[in-house]
PDB file of C-alpha atoms in Angstrom:
ATOM      1  CA  ALA A   1      83.363  92.346  85.449  1.00  0.00           C
ATOM      2  CA  GLU A   2      82.914  96.099  85.660  1.00  0.00           C
ATOM      3  CA  ASP A   3      79.173  95.753  84.949  1.00  0.00           C
ATOM      4  CA  LYS A   4      78.961  93.338  87.886  1.00  0.00           C
ATOM      5  CA  VAL A   5      80.894  95.724  90.126  1.00  0.00           C
ATOM      6  CA  ASN A   6      78.384  98.471  89.286  1.00  0.00           C
ATOM      7  CA  PHE A   7      75.480  96.156  90.063  1.00  0.00           C
ATOM      8  CA  LEU A   8      77.076  95.096  93.364  1.00  0.00           C
ATOM      9  CA  TYR A   9      77.476  98.659  94.587  1.00  0.00           C
ATOM     10  CA  ALA A  10      73.921  99.472  93.492  1.00  0.00           C
ATOM     11  CA  LEU A  11      72.616  96.499  95.496  1.00  0.00           C
ATOM     12  CA  GLY A  12      74.736  97.600  98.420  1.00  0.00           C
ATOM     13  CA  LYS A  13      73.205 101.070  98.371  1.00  0.00           C
ATOM     14  CA  ALA A  14      69.666  99.616  98.102  1.00  0.00           C
ATOM     15  CA  ALA A  15      70.261  97.310 101.038  1.00  0.00           C
ATOM     16  CA  GLU A  16      71.737 100.117 103.093  1.00  0.00           C
ATOM     17  CA  ASP A  17      68.757 102.379 102.384  1.00  0.00           C
ATOM     18  CA  LYS A  18      66.511  99.558 103.662  1.00  0.00           C
ATOM     19  CA  GLY A  19      68.581  99.242 106.859  1.00  0.00           C
ATOM     20  CA  GLU A  20      69.937  95.785 105.900  1.00  0.00           C
ATOM     21  CA  VAL A  21      73.488  96.555 107.065  1.00  0.00           C
ATOM     22  CA  ASP A  22      74.904  93.009 106.833  1.00  0.00           C
ATOM     23  CA  ALA A  23      73.662  92.555 103.284  1.00  0.00           C
ATOM     24  CA  ALA A  24      74.880  95.973 102.269  1.00  0.00           C
ATOM     25  CA  PHE A  25      78.385  95.334 103.626  1.00  0.00           C
ATOM     26  CA  GLY A  26      78.416  92.016 101.815  1.00  0.00           C
ATOM     27  CA  TYR A  27      77.545  93.613  98.455  1.00  0.00           C
ATOM     28  CA  TYR A  28      80.037  96.461  98.884  1.00  0.00           C
ATOM     29  CA  SER A  29      82.771  94.041  99.937  1.00  0.00           C
ATOM     30  CA  GLU A  30      82.190  91.768  96.957  1.00  0.00           C
ATOM     31  CA  GLY A  31      82.154  94.702  94.586  1.00  0.00           C
ATOM     32  CA  ALA A  32      85.316  96.181  96.062  1.00  0.00           C
ATOM     33  CA  ALA A  33      87.221  92.875  95.898  1.00  0.00           C
ATOM     34  CA  LEU A  34      86.179  92.314  92.241  1.00  0.00           C
ATOM     35  CA  HIS A  35      87.168  95.805  91.255  1.00  0.00           C
ATOM     36  CA  LEU A  36      90.516  95.577  93.067  1.00  0.00           C
ATOM     37  CA  SER A  37      91.261  92.250  91.513  1.00  0.00           C
ATOM     38  CA  ALA A  38      91.208  93.844  88.022  1.00  0.00           C
ATOM     39  CA  SER A  39      93.507  96.699  88.998  1.00  0.00           C
ATOM     40  CA  ASN A  40      97.271  97.098  89.246  1.00  0.00           C
ATOM     41  CA  TYR A  41      97.172  98.743  92.689  1.00  0.00           C
ATOM     42  CA  THR A  42     100.278  98.292  94.903  1.00  0.00           C
ATOM     43  CA  PRO A  43      99.488  98.820  98.608  1.00  0.00           C
ATOM     44  CA  GLY A  44     101.696 101.164 100.622  1.00  0.00           C
ATOM     45  CA  ARG A  45     102.481 103.694  97.932  1.00  0.00           C
ATOM     46  CA  LEU A  46     101.649 106.632 100.090  1.00  0.00           C
ATOM     47  CA  ARG A  47     103.995 105.468 102.860  1.00  0.00           C
ATOM     48  CA  VAL A  48     106.900 105.858 100.371  1.00  0.00           C
ATOM     49  CA  VAL A  49     105.798 109.394  99.547  1.00  0.00           C
ATOM     50  CA  ALA A  50     105.354 110.351 103.176  1.00  0.00           C
ATOM     51  CA  ASP A  51     108.659 108.976 104.332  1.00  0.00           C
ATOM     52  CA  ARG A  52     110.573 110.578 101.474  1.00  0.00           C
ATOM     53  CA  SER A  53     108.739 113.930 102.070  1.00  0.00           C
ATOM     54  CA  ARG A  54     110.042 113.924 105.701  1.00  0.00           C
ATOM     55  CA  GLU A  55     113.537 113.204 104.563  1.00  0.00           C
ATOM     56  CA  VAL A  56     113.679 115.933 101.836  1.00  0.00           C
ATOM     57  CA  LEU A  57     111.284 118.589 102.813  1.00  0.00           C
ATOM     58  CA  THR A  58     112.698 119.734 106.110  1.00  0.00           C
ATOM     59  CA  ARG A  59     112.364 123.072 107.829  1.00  0.00           C
ATOM     60  CA  GLU A  60     115.909 123.927 106.700  1.00  0.00           C
ATOM     61  CA  PHE A  61     115.110 122.922 103.108  1.00  0.00           C
ATOM     62  CA  PHE A  62     112.171 125.340 102.972  1.00  0.00           C
ATOM     63  CA  ALA A  63     114.040 128.140 104.749  1.00  0.00           C
ATOM     64  CA  ALA A  64     116.866 127.938 102.177  1.00  0.00           C
ATOM     65  CA  ARG A  65     114.341 128.476  99.354  1.00  0.00           C
ATOM     66  CA  GLU A  66     112.192 131.155 101.004  1.00  0.00           C
ATOM     67  CA  GLY A  67     110.987 133.636  98.378  1.00  0.00           C
ATOM     68  CA  SER A  68     111.328 131.175  95.475  1.00  0.00           C
ATOM     69  CA  GLY A  69     108.500 130.298  93.089  1.00  0.00           C
ATOM     70  CA  HIS A  70     105.846 132.423  91.349  1.00  0.00           C
ATOM     71  CA  GLN A  71     104.324 135.024  93.637  1.00  0.00           C
ATOM     72  CA  ALA A  72     100.743 134.835  92.301  1.00  0.00           C
ATOM     73  CA  GLN A  73      98.027 134.650  94.921  1.00  0.00           C
ATOM     74  CA  ASP A  74      95.306 133.253  92.583  1.00  0.00           C
ATOM     75  CA  PRO A  75      95.079 129.544  93.504  1.00  0.00           C
ATOM     76  CA  ILE A  76      93.200 128.058  96.442  1.00  0.00           C
ATOM     77  CA  PHE A  77      94.048 124.366  96.778  1.00  0.00           C
ATOM     78  CA  ILE A  78      91.632 122.075  98.621  1.00  0.00           C
ATOM     79  CA  VAL A  79      93.263 118.891  99.632  1.00  0.00           C
ATOM     80  CA  GLY A  80      92.576 115.836 101.860  1.00  0.00           C
ATOM     81  CA  LEU A  81      91.079 112.407 101.342  1.00  0.00           C
ATOM     82  CA  PRO A  82      87.971 111.630  99.273  1.00  0.00           C
ATOM     83  CA  ARG A  83      84.605 111.868 101.044  1.00  0.00           C
ATOM     84  CA  ALA A  84      86.023 114.290 103.658  1.00  0.00           C
ATOM     85  CA  GLY A  85      83.985 117.301 102.826  1.00  0.00           C
ATOM     86  CA  SER A  86      86.138 118.928 100.174  1.00  0.00           C
ATOM     87  CA  THR A  87      83.297 119.490  97.737  1.00  0.00           C
ATOM     88  CA  LEU A  88      81.338 121.357 100.449  1.00  0.00           C
ATOM     89  CA  LEU A  89      84.365 123.603 101.076  1.00  0.00           C
ATOM     90  CA  GLU A  90      84.698 124.208  97.346  1.00  0.00           C
ATOM     91  CA  GLN A  91      80.987 125.124  97.124  1.00  0.00           C
ATOM     92  CA  ILE A  92      81.218 127.476 100.055  1.00  0.00           C
ATOM     93  CA  LEU A  93      84.223 129.308  98.616  1.00  0.00           C
ATOM     94  CA  ALA A  94      82.782 129.319  95.073  1.00  0.00           C
ATOM     95  CA  SER A  95      79.769 131.194  96.496  1.00  0.00           C
ATOM     96  CA  HIS A  96      82.062 134.131  97.195  1.00  0.00           C
ATOM     97  CA  SER A  97      82.077 136.904  94.580  1.00  0.00           C
ATOM     98  CA  MET A  98      85.853 136.898  94.323  1.00  0.00           C
ATOM     99  CA  VAL A  99      86.330 133.166  93.935  1.00  0.00           C
ATOM    100  CA  GLU A 100      85.781 130.858  90.987  1.00  0.00           C
ATOM    101  CA  GLY A 101      85.165 127.175  91.333  1.00  0.00           C
ATOM    102  CA  THR A 102      86.717 125.100  88.579  1.00  0.00           C
ATOM    103  CA  ALA A 103      87.038 121.306  88.825  1.00  0.00           C
ATOM    104  CA  GLU A 104      89.359 118.610  90.144  1.00  0.00           C
ATOM    105  CA  LEU A 105      92.386 119.835  88.236  1.00  0.00           C
ATOM    106  CA  MET A 106      95.295 117.538  87.554  1.00  0.00           C
ATOM    107  CA  ASP A 107      97.696 120.437  86.813  1.00  0.00           C
ATOM    108  CA  MET A 108      99.829 120.179  89.933  1.00  0.00           C
ATOM    109  CA  GLN A 109     100.126 116.450  89.594  1.00  0.00           C
ATOM    110  CA  LEU A 110     101.355 117.027  86.075  1.00  0.00           C
ATOM    111  CA  VAL A 111     103.934 119.476  87.405  1.00  0.00           C
ATOM    112  CA  ALA A 112     105.038 116.800  89.896  1.00  0.00           C
ATOM    113  CA  GLN A 113     105.241 114.115  87.168  1.00  0.00           C
ATOM    114  CA  SER A 114     107.477 116.441  85.056  1.00  0.00           C
ATOM    115  CA  LEU A 115     110.209 116.161  87.713  1.00  0.00           C
ATOM    116  CA  VAL A 116     110.856 112.475  87.102  1.00  0.00           C
ATOM    117  CA  THR A 117     111.104 110.438  83.863  1.00  0.00           C
ATOM    118  CA  PRO A 118     109.182 107.195  83.288  1.00  0.00           C
ATOM    119  CA  ALA A 119     112.467 105.321  83.558  1.00  0.00           C
ATOM    120  CA  GLU A 120     113.254 106.977  86.904  1.00  0.00           C
ATOM    121  CA  GLN A 121     109.730 106.149  88.103  1.00  0.00           C
ATOM    122  CA  ALA A 122     110.251 102.539  87.140  1.00  0.00           C
ATOM    123  CA  ALA A 123     113.490 102.640  89.191  1.00  0.00           C
ATOM    124  CA  GLY A 124     111.552 103.838  92.306  1.00  0.00           C
ATOM    125  CA  ARG A 125     112.347 107.475  92.151  1.00  0.00           C
ATOM    126  CA  THR A 126     109.537 110.014  92.899  1.00  0.00           C
ATOM    127  CA  PHE A 127     108.978 113.724  92.237  1.00  0.00           C
ATOM    128  CA  LEU A 128     110.481 114.332  95.655  1.00  0.00           C
ATOM    129  CA  ASP A 129     113.895 113.220  94.366  1.00  0.00           C
ATOM    130  CA  GLY A 130     113.579 115.844  91.593  1.00  0.00           C
ATOM    131  CA  ILE A 131     112.619 118.691  93.915  1.00  0.00           C
ATOM    132  CA  ALA A 132     115.926 118.618  95.709  1.00  0.00           C
ATOM    133  CA  TYR A 133     117.793 119.782  92.616  1.00  0.00           C
ATOM    134  CA  LEU A 134     115.561 122.630  91.526  1.00  0.00           C
ATOM    135  CA  ASN A 135     116.988 126.169  91.677  1.00  0.00           C
ATOM    136  CA  GLU A 136     115.034 129.385  92.178  1.00  0.00           C
ATOM    137  CA  SER A 137     114.374 130.072  88.471  1.00  0.00           C
ATOM    138  CA  GLN A 138     113.216 126.526  87.905  1.00  0.00           C
ATOM    139  CA  LEU A 139     110.776 126.758  90.808  1.00  0.00           C
ATOM    140  CA  ARG A 140     109.383 129.944  89.381  1.00  0.00           C
ATOM    141  CA  ARG A 141     108.962 128.378  85.972  1.00  0.00           C
ATOM    142  CA  LEU A 142     107.075 125.454  87.416  1.00  0.00           C
ATOM    143  CA  GLY A 143     104.716 127.941  89.140  1.00  0.00           C
ATOM    144  CA  GLU A 144     104.268 129.708  85.787  1.00  0.00           C
ATOM    145  CA  THR A 145     103.582 126.342  84.122  1.00  0.00           C
ATOM    146  CA  TYR A 146     100.821 125.570  86.612  1.00  0.00           C
ATOM    147  CA  LEU A 147      99.213 129.009  86.179  1.00  0.00           C
ATOM    148  CA  ARG A 148      99.331 128.698  82.386  1.00  0.00           C
ATOM    149  CA  THR A 149      97.821 125.227  82.133  1.00  0.00           C
ATOM    150  CA  SER A 150      95.115 125.884  84.731  1.00  0.00           C
ATOM    151  CA  LYS A 151      94.129 129.153  83.050  1.00  0.00           C
ATOM    152  CA  MET A 152      91.927 127.395  80.577  1.00  0.00           C
ATOM    153  CA  HIS A 153      89.531 126.370  83.430  1.00  0.00           C
ATOM    154  CA  ARG A 154      89.062 129.972  84.524  1.00  0.00           C
ATOM    155  CA  VAL A 155      86.162 131.532  82.686  1.00  0.00           C
ATOM    156  CA  ALA A 156      84.427 133.827  85.225  1.00  0.00           C
ATOM    157  CA  GLY A 157      87.230 136.401  85.410  1.00  0.00           C
ATOM    158  CA  ARG A 158      87.392 136.309  89.264  1.00  0.00           C
ATOM    159  CA  PRO A 159      90.660 137.101  90.994  1.00  0.00           C
ATOM    160  CA  LEU A 160      90.914 133.786  92.846  1.00  0.00           C
ATOM    161  CA  PHE A 161      90.159 130.235  91.783  1.00  0.00           C
ATOM    162  CA  ILE A 162      89.847 126.840  93.479  1.00  0.00           C
ATOM    163  CA  ASN A 163      91.816 123.762  92.608  1.00  0.00           C
ATOM    164  CA  LYS A 164      90.005 121.020  94.487  1.00  0.00           C
ATOM    165  CA  MET A 165      92.058 117.882  93.973  1.00  0.00           C
ATOM    166  CA  PRO A 166      92.151 115.853  97.233  1.00  0.00           C
ATOM    167  CA  ASN A 167      95.203 113.899  96.218  1.00  0.00           C
ATOM    168  CA  ASP A 168      97.265 117.141  96.018  1.00  0.00           C
ATOM    169  CA  PHE A 169      97.907 116.754  99.754  1.00  0.00           C
ATOM    170  CA  MET A 170     100.973 114.782  98.599  1.00  0.00           C
ATOM    171  CA  HIS A 171     102.102 117.906  96.743  1.00  0.00           C
ATOM    172  CA  VAL A 172     101.836 120.491  99.578  1.00  0.00           C
ATOM    173  CA  GLY A 173     105.571 120.956  99.664  1.00  0.00           C
ATOM    174  CA  LEU A 174     105.717 121.397  95.883  1.00  0.00           C
ATOM    175  CA  ILE A 175     102.825 123.874  95.944  1.00  0.00           C
ATOM    176  CA  HIS A 176     104.562 125.952  98.632  1.00  0.00           C
ATOM    177  CA  LEU A 177     107.853 125.990  96.691  1.00  0.00           C
ATOM    178  CA  THR A 178     106.339 126.884  93.321  1.00  0.00           C
ATOM    179  CA  LEU A 179     103.376 129.049  94.469  1.00  0.00           C
ATOM    180  CA  PRO A 180     104.323 130.341  97.965  1.00  0.00           C
ATOM    181  CA  ASN A 181     101.272 132.667  98.152  1.00  0.00           C
ATOM    182  CA  ALA A 182      98.685 130.083  97.164  1.00  0.00           C
ATOM    183  CA  LYS A 183      96.260 129.015  99.845  1.00  0.00           C
ATOM    184  CA  ILE A 184      96.151 125.377 100.957  1.00  0.00           C
ATOM    185  CA  ILE A 185      93.100 124.026 102.792  1.00  0.00           C
ATOM    186  CA  ASP A 186      93.049 120.527 104.329  1.00  0.00           C
ATOM    187  CA  ALA A 187      89.576 119.013 104.453  1.00  0.00           C
ATOM    188  CA  ARG A 188      89.482 116.413 107.218  1.00  0.00           C
ATOM    189  CA  ARG A 189      86.721 114.101 108.447  1.00  0.00           C
ATOM    190  CA  HIS A 190      86.530 111.592 111.285  1.00  0.00           C
ATOM    191  CA  PRO A 191      88.671 108.602 110.185  1.00  0.00           C
ATOM    192  CA  MET A 192      85.923 105.987 110.670  1.00  0.00           C
ATOM    193  CA  ALA A 193      83.289 108.068 108.946  1.00  0.00           C
ATOM    194  CA  CYS A 194      85.689 108.926 106.099  1.00  0.00           C
ATOM    195  CA  GLY A 195      86.906 105.376 105.742  1.00  0.00           C
ATOM    196  CA  TRP A 196      83.414 103.808 105.626  1.00  0.00           C
ATOM    197  CA  SER A 197      82.190 106.467 103.164  1.00  0.00           C
ATOM    198  CA  CYS A 198      85.228 105.772 100.904  1.00  0.00           C
ATOM    199  CA  PHE A 199      84.684 102.040 101.025  1.00  0.00           C
ATOM    200  CA  LYS A 200      81.069 102.124  99.905  1.00  0.00           C
ATOM    201  CA  GLN A 201      81.749 104.608  97.083  1.00  0.00           C
ATOM    202  CA  HIS A 202      82.626 103.189  93.665  1.00  0.00           C
ATOM    203  CA  PHE A 203      84.705 105.980  92.263  1.00  0.00           C
ATOM    204  CA  ALA A 204      84.611 106.711  88.522  1.00  0.00           C
ATOM    205  CA  ARG A 205      88.340 106.285  88.336  1.00  0.00           C
ATOM    206  CA  GLY A 206      91.376 105.997  90.596  1.00  0.00           C
ATOM    207  CA  GLN A 207      91.315 106.045  94.378  1.00  0.00           C
ATOM    208  CA  LEU A 208      92.133 102.345  94.443  1.00  0.00           C
ATOM    209  CA  PHE A 209      93.191 102.479  98.075  1.00  0.00           C
ATOM    210  CA  THR A 210      89.518 102.815  98.992  1.00  0.00           C
ATOM    211  CA  TYR A 211      88.654  99.216  97.960  1.00  0.00           C
ATOM    212  CA  ASP A 212      90.192  97.580 101.001  1.00  0.00           C
ATOM    213  CA  LEU A 213      89.338  98.533 104.537  1.00  0.00           C
ATOM    214  CA  GLY A 214      92.856  97.822 105.900  1.00  0.00           C
ATOM    215  CA  GLU A 215      94.482  99.834 103.129  1.00  0.00           C
ATOM    216  CA  ILE A 216      92.098 102.715 103.817  1.00  0.00           C
ATOM    217  CA  GLY A 217      93.164 102.797 107.472  1.00  0.00           C
ATOM    218  CA  ARG A 218      96.868 102.733 106.623  1.00  0.00           C
ATOM    219  CA  TYR A 219      96.446 105.406 103.945  1.00  0.00           C
ATOM    220  CA  TYR A 220      94.555 107.650 106.299  1.00  0.00           C
ATOM    221  CA  ALA A 221      97.224 107.292 108.970  1.00  0.00           C
ATOM    222  CA  ASP A 222      99.955 108.064 106.469  1.00  0.00           C
ATOM    223  CA  TYR A 223      98.006 111.100 105.276  1.00  0.00           C
ATOM    224  CA  VAL A 224      97.629 112.387 108.867  1.00  0.00           C
ATOM    225  CA  GLY A 225     101.350 111.855 109.457  1.00  0.00           C
ATOM    226  CA  LEU A 226     102.344 113.659 106.297  1.00  0.00           C
ATOM    227  CA  MET A 227     100.152 116.662 107.113  1.00  0.00           C
ATOM    228  CA  ALA A 228     101.491 116.741 110.655  1.00  0.00           C
ATOM    229  CA  HIS A 229     105.014 117.002 109.088  1.00  0.00           C
ATOM    230  CA  TYR A 230     103.898 120.037 107.141  1.00  0.00           C
ATOM    231  CA  ASP A 231     102.370 121.597 110.205  1.00  0.00           C
ATOM    232  CA  ALA A 232     105.729 121.160 111.953  1.00  0.00           C
ATOM    233  CA  VAL A 233     108.004 122.484 109.186  1.00  0.00           C
ATOM    234  CA  LEU A 234     105.625 125.125 107.764  1.00  0.00           C
ATOM    235  CA  PRO A 235     103.597 126.270 110.794  1.00  0.00           C
ATOM    236  CA  GLY A 236     100.307 127.835 109.774  1.00  0.00           C
ATOM    237  CA  ARG A 237     100.804 127.272 106.099  1.00  0.00           C
ATOM    238  CA  VAL A 238      97.930 124.883 105.760  1.00  0.00           C
ATOM    239  CA  HIS A 239      94.442 125.730 107.068  1.00  0.00           C
ATOM    240  CA  ARG A 240      92.583 122.660 108.340  1.00  0.00           C
ATOM    241  CA  VAL A 241      88.811 122.353 108.370  1.00  0.00           C
ATOM    242  CA  ILE A 242      87.324 119.542 110.431  1.00  0.00           C
ATOM    243  CA  HIS A 243      84.148 118.503 108.711  1.00  0.00           C
ATOM    244  CA  GLU A 244      82.208 117.731 111.884  1.00  0.00           C
ATOM    245  CA  LYS A 245      83.031 121.172 113.367  1.00  0.00           C
ATOM    246  CA  LEU A 246      82.073 122.932 110.113  1.00  0.00           C
ATOM    247  CA  VAL A 247      78.623 121.431 109.828  1.00  0.00           C
ATOM    248  CA  THR A 248      77.787 121.882 113.506  1.00  0.00           C
ATOM    249  CA  ASP A 249      78.935 125.510 113.658  1.00  0.00           C
ATOM    250  CA  PRO A 250      79.051 126.700 110.036  1.00  0.00           C
ATOM    251  CA  GLU A 251      79.391 130.501 110.472  1.00  0.00           C
ATOM    252  CA  THR A 252      82.305 130.319 112.835  1.00  0.00           C
ATOM    253  CA  HIS A 253      84.386 128.051 110.603  1.00  0.00           C
ATOM    254  CA  ILE A 254      83.340 129.675 107.377  1.00  0.00           C
ATOM    255  CA  ARG A 255      84.460 133.062 108.702  1.00  0.00           C
ATOM    256  CA  ALA A 256      87.783 131.512 109.776  1.00  0.00           C
ATOM    257  CA  LEU A 257      88.166 129.977 106.277  1.00  0.00           C
ATOM    258  CA  LEU A 258      87.525 133.291 104.569  1.00  0.00           C
ATOM    259  CA  ASP A 259      89.987 135.074 106.916  1.00  0.00           C
ATOM    260  CA  TYR A 260      92.686 132.574 105.979  1.00  0.00           C
ATOM    261  CA  CYS A 261      91.966 133.171 102.311  1.00  0.00           C
ATOM    262  CA  GLY A 262      92.151 136.970 102.844  1.00  0.00           C
ATOM    263  CA  LEU A 263      88.496 137.386 101.809  1.00  0.00           C
ATOM    264  CA  PRO A 264      85.763 139.607 103.335  1.00  0.00           C
ATOM    265  CA  PHE A 265      82.774 137.756 104.698  1.00  0.00           C
ATOM    266  CA  GLU A 266      79.776 137.349 102.316  1.00  0.00           C
ATOM    267  CA  GLU A 267      76.386 135.857 103.381  1.00  0.00           C
ATOM    268  CA  ALA A 268      76.243 133.786 100.244  1.00  0.00           C
ATOM    269  CA  CYS A 269      78.956 131.573 101.691  1.00  0.00           C
ATOM    270  CA  LEU A 270      76.557 130.414 104.392  1.00  0.00           C
ATOM    271  CA  LYS A 271      74.142 129.183 101.659  1.00  0.00           C
ATOM    272  CA  PRO A 272      76.352 127.089  99.321  1.00  0.00           C
ATOM    273  CA  GLN A 273      73.245 124.989  98.277  1.00  0.00           C
ATOM    274  CA  GLU A 274      72.009 128.028  96.308  1.00  0.00           C
ATOM    275  CA  ASN A 275      75.103 128.057  94.101  1.00  0.00           C
ATOM    276  CA  GLU A 276      74.031 126.622  90.729  1.00  0.00           C
ATOM    277  CA  ARG A 277      77.503 125.929  89.406  1.00  0.00           C
ATOM    278  CA  ALA A 278      78.092 122.408  88.066  1.00  0.00           C
ATOM    279  CA  VAL A 279      79.360 119.823  90.571  1.00  0.00           C
ATOM    280  CA  LYS A 280      80.756 116.614  89.105  1.00  0.00           C
ATOM    281  CA  THR A 281      82.033 114.783  92.159  1.00  0.00           C
ATOM    282  CA  ALA A 282      80.436 111.992  94.253  1.00  0.00           C
ATOM    283  CA  SER A 283      79.104 114.712  96.663  1.00  0.00           C
ATOM    284  CA  SER A 284      77.059 116.451  93.963  1.00  0.00           C
ATOM    285  CA  GLU A 285      73.728 115.627  95.591  1.00  0.00           C
ATOM    286  CA  GLN A 286      74.801 116.474  99.195  1.00  0.00           C
ATOM    287  CA  VAL A 287      76.005 119.990  98.365  1.00  0.00           C
ATOM    288  CA  ARG A 288      72.587 120.855  96.968  1.00  0.00           C
ATOM    289  CA  GLN A 289      71.226 120.635 100.446  1.00  0.00           C
ATOM    290  CA  PRO A 290      71.753 123.201 103.277  1.00  0.00           C
ATOM    291  CA  ILE A 291      74.743 122.638 105.499  1.00  0.00           C
ATOM    292  CA  SER A 292      73.665 120.038 108.068  1.00  0.00           C
ATOM    293  CA  ALA A 293      75.138 117.795 110.744  1.00  0.00           C
ATOM    294  CA  LYS A 294      72.744 115.045 109.775  1.00  0.00           C
ATOM    295  CA  GLY A 295      74.379 111.678 109.261  1.00  0.00           C
ATOM    296  CA  LEU A 296      77.663 112.364 111.013  1.00  0.00           C
ATOM    297  CA  ASP A 297      77.480 109.112 112.952  1.00  0.00           C
ATOM    298  CA  SER A 298      75.907 106.975 110.212  1.00  0.00           C
ATOM    299  CA  TRP A 299      79.077 104.830 110.056  1.00  0.00           C
ATOM    300  CA  LYS A 300      78.412 103.504 113.601  1.00  0.00           C
ATOM    301  CA  LYS A 301      75.649 101.156 112.450  1.00  0.00           C
ATOM    302  CA  CYS A 302      78.251  99.379 110.377  1.00  0.00           C
ATOM    303  CA  GLU A 303      80.931  99.413 113.040  1.00  0.00           C
ATOM    304  CA  PRO A 304      80.839  95.677 113.635  1.00  0.00           C
ATOM    305  CA  HIS A 305      82.085  95.177 110.061  1.00  0.00           C
ATOM    306  CA  LEU A 306      84.811  97.808 110.305  1.00  0.00           C
ATOM    307  CA  GLY A 307      87.387  96.057 112.499  1.00  0.00           C
ATOM    308  CA  ALA A 308      90.024  95.962 109.728  1.00  0.00           C
ATOM    309  CA  LEU A 309      89.691  99.706 109.241  1.00  0.00           C
ATOM    310  CA  LYS A 310      89.913 100.445 112.994  1.00  0.00           C
ATOM    311  CA  ASP A 311      92.929  98.196 113.448  1.00  0.00           C
ATOM    312  CA  ALA A 312      94.789  99.755 110.583  1.00  0.00           C
ATOM    313  CA  LEU A 313      94.069 103.308 111.752  1.00  0.00           C
ATOM    314  CA  GLY A 314      95.691 102.506 115.143  1.00  0.00           C
ATOM    315  CA  PRO A 315      96.072 105.533 117.367  1.00  0.00           C
ATOM    316  CA  VAL A 316      94.815 107.883 114.568  1.00  0.00           C
TER     317      VAL A 316
END
């Protein structure tokens, strides 16, 4: 079945390149449905995390724990949804002489998983239930754990390093509590463009929400709602980069990004395509090209097929 899925996505890409939009959508849809049928994905998982985050991680909760966690300033987290421009941001920052690009590190997810046992997970508890009972010394130890396990990926000896794991947007509160001086960057792209790009991408693993247009829309809306919550309870903590604005006015938004990270401007950050570091994500080919606004509206040719995505997104 997985071989067939791979062929269907390849046929979809070939048809899309030839301008055969209807055929491309048909191949992508068939491949997505077949892949999803063999998975154990449960729709609506993010809604549970988002709702529980709003209940537990209030402004008062964070205020009571101010100063907790490990005070290291090394990590720069890039979060958001897949296909939203996070690899481009990683490549821009990794072009700076003080910043090391690593990989899509699972370390913060492992920290979160350590807060709940498998039995508790089976009973419906999440890492958010564990956060509520952590004291100051425990928060610091979790920060130390993250720094220790992620250290193996740091080989360049630079003072700052990037942890680009889009799914860590769920862990923004945990990052703030355990590493209060870490930087957090939210990579965001137009919901229709992001949704269509996700749907036609067959990911190497995970990201199962991307194989159904309606689920993509609901997931995106829940992500936006969760990030809005963090904007409200931790004003200014997360720096948001809108992909469309970045590629149409690169220098302005790259300077703002570097300012947020406390870094001096370097010309190399305007030419991320010249950075020869290994890139292993689905955007590996795009980031070898100069920053460009080309293709921003490419989703519109497929808009007649994207009604389920648009309906699920609602006002977002």
